[in-house]
PDB file of C-alpha atoms in Angstrom:
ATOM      1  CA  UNK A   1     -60.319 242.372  66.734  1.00 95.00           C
ATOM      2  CA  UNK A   2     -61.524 239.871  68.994  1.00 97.00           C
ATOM      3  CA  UNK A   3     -60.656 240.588  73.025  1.00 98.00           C
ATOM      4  CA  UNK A   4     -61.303 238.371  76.156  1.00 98.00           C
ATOM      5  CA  UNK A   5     -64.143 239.204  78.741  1.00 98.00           C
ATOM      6  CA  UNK A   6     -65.567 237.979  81.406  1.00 98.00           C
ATOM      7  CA  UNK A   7     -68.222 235.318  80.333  1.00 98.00           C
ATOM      8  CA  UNK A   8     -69.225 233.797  84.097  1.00 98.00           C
ATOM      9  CA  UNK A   9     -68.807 234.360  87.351  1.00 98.00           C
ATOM     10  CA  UNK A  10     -69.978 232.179  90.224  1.00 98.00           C
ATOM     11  CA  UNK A  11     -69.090 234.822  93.135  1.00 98.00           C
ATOM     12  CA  UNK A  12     -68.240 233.390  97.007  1.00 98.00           C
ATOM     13  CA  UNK A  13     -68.497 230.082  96.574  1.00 98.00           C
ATOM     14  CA  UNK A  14     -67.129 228.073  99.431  1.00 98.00           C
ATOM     15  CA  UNK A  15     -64.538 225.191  99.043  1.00 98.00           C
ATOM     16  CA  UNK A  16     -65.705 221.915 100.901  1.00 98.00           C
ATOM     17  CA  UNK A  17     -62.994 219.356  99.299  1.00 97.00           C
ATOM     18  CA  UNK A  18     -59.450 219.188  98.440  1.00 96.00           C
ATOM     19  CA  UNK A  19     -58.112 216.141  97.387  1.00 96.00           C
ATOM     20  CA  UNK A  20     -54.724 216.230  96.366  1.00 95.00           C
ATOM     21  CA  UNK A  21     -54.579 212.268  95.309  1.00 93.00           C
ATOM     22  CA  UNK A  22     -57.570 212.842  92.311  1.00 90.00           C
ATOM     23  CA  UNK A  23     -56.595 213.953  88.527  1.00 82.00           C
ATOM     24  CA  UNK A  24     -56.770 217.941  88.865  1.00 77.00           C
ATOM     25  CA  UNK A  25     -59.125 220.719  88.273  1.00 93.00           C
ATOM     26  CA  UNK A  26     -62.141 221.806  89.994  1.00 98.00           C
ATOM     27  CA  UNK A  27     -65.494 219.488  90.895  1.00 98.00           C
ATOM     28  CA  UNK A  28     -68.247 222.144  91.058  1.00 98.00           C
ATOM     29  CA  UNK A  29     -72.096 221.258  91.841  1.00 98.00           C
ATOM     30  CA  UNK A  30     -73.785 221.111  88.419  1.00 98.00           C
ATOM     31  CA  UNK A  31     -76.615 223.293  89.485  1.00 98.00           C
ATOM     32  CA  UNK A  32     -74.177 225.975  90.002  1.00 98.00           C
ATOM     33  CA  UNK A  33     -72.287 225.056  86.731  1.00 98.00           C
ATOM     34  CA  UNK A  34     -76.005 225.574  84.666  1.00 98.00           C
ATOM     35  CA  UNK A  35     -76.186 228.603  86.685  1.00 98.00           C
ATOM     36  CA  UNK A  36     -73.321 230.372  85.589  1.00 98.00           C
ATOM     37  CA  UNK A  37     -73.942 229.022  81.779  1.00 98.00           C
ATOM     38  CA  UNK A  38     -70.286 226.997  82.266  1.00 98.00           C
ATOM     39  CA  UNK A  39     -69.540 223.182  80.986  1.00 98.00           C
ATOM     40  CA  UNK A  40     -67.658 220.660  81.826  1.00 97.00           C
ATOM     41  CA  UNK A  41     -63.667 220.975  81.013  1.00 98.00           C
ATOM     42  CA  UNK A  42     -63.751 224.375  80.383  1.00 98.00           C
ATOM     43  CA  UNK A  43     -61.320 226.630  81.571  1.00 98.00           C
ATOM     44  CA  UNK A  44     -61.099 228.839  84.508  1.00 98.00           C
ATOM     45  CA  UNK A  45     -59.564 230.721  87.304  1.00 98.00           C
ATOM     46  CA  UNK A  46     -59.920 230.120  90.555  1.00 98.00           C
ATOM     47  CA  UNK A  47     -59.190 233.314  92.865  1.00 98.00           C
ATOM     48  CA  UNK A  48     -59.118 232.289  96.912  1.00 98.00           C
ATOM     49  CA  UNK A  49     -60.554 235.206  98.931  1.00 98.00           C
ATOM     50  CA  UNK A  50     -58.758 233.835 102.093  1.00 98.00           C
ATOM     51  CA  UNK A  51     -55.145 233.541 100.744  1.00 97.00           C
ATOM     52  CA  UNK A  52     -55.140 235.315  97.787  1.00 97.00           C
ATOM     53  CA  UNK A  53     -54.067 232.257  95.361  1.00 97.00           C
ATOM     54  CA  UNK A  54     -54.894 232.342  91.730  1.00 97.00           C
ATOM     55  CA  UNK A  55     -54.931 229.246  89.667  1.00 96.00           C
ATOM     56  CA  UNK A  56     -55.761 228.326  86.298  1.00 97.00           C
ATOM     57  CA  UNK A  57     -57.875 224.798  86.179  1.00 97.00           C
ATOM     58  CA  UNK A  58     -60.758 223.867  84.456  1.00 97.00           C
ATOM     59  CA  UNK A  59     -64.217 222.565  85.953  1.00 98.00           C
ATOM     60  CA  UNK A  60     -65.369 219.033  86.350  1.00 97.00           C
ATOM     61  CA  UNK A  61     -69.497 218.538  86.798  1.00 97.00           C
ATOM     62  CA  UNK A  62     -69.879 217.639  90.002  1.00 97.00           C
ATOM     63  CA  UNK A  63     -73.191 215.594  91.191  1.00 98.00           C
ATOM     64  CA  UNK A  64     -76.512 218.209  90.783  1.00 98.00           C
ATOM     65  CA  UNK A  65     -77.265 219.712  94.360  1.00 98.00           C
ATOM     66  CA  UNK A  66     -74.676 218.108  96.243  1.00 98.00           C
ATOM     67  CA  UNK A  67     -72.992 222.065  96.829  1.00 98.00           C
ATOM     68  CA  UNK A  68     -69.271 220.315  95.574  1.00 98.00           C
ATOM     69  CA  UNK A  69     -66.702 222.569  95.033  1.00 98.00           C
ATOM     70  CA  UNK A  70     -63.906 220.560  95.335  1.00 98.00           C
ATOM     71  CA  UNK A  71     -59.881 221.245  94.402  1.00 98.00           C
ATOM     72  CA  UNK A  72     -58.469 218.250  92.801  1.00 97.00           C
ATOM     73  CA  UNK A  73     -55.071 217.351  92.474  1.00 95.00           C
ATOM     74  CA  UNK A  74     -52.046 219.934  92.611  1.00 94.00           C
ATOM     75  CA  UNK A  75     -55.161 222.799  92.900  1.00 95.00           C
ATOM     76  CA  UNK A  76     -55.921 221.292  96.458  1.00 96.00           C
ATOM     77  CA  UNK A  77     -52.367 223.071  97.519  1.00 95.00           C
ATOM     78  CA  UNK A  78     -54.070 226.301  96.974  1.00 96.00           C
ATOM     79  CA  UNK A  79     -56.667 225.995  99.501  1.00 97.00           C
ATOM     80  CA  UNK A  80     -58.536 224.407 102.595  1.00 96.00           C
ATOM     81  CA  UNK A  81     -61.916 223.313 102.881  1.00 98.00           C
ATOM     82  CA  UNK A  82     -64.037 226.458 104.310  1.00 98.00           C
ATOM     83  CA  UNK A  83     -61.892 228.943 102.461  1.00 98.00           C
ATOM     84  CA  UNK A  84     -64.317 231.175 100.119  1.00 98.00           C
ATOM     85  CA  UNK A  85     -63.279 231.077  95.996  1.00 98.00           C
ATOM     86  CA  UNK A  86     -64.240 233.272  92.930  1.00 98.00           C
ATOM     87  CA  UNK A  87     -64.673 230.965  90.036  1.00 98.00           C
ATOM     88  CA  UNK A  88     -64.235 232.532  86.255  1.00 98.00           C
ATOM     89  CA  UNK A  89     -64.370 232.201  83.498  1.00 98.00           C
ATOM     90  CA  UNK A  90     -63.525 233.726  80.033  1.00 98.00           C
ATOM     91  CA  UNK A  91     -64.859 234.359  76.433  1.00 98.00           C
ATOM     92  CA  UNK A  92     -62.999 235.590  73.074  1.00 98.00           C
ATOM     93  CA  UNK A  93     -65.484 237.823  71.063  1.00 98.00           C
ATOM     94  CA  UNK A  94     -65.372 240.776  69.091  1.00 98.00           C
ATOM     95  CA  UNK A  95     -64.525 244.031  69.893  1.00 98.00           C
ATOM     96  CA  UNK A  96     -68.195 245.800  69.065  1.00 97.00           C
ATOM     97  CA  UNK A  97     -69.768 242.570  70.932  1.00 98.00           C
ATOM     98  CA  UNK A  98     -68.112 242.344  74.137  1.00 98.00           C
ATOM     99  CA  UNK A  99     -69.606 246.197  74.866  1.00 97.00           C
ATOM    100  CA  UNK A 100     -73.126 244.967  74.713  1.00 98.00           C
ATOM    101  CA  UNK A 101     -72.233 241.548  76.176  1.00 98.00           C
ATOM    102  CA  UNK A 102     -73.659 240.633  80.018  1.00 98.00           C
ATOM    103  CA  UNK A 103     -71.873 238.166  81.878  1.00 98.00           C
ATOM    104  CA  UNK A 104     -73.801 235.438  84.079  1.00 98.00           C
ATOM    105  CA  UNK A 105     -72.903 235.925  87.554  1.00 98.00           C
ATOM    106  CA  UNK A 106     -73.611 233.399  90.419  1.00 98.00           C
ATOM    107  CA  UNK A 107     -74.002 234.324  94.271  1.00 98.00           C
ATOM    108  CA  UNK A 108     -74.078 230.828  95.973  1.00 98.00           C
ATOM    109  CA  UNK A 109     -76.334 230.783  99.286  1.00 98.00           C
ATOM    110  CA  UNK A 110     -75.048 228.954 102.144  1.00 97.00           C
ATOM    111  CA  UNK A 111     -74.097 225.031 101.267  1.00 97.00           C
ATOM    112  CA  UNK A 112     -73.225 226.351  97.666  1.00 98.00           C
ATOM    113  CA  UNK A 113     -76.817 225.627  97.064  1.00 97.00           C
ATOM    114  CA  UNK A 114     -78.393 227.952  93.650  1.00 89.00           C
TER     115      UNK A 114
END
């Protein structure tokens, strides 16, 4: 049986875009992306620790160092620049696996720098 788990976790980080006229998703400094072992396109939640929003997206690299994190498209609806986000993401694996499995979690420093 194969169940979903939490694969990454980049924990606080704080939105500093939102551009609702760009094709969606989620522009996230690729430092932070290597960090928390996720690639480009791949799928994840967005949870907003000011307003409580959830979305479903998935992540764009953004340029290395630059601390993006930047809602794109319909996501920019769900938040403000200076609002603080919990991005996730998922994987499928089985059963006996996912108990011995260890996510990657990321705690940005200030600027959304590594």
């Amino acid at each position: 049986m194969n169940i979903e788990v939490l694969k990454s976790k980049v924990h606080r980080a704080v939105i500093t875009e939102a551009n609702l006229n760009y094709v969606g998703s989620l522009t996230l400094d690729a430092d932070l992306m290597d960090a928390a072992h996720m690639i480009e396109n791949e799928k994840i939640t967005v949870v907003n620790v000011n307003n409580g929003e959830r979305l479903d997206t998935y992540l764009i690299r953004g340029k290395r160092g630059s601390g993006v994190c930047c809602l794109n498209g319909p996501a920019a609806r769900k938040g403000m620049v200076g609002d603080v986000v919990v991005i996730i993401s998922y994987a499928s694996m089985l059963f006996e696996e996912a108990k011995t499995f260890r996510p990657w979690i990321v705690f940005p420093k200030e600027g959304n720098k590594r």
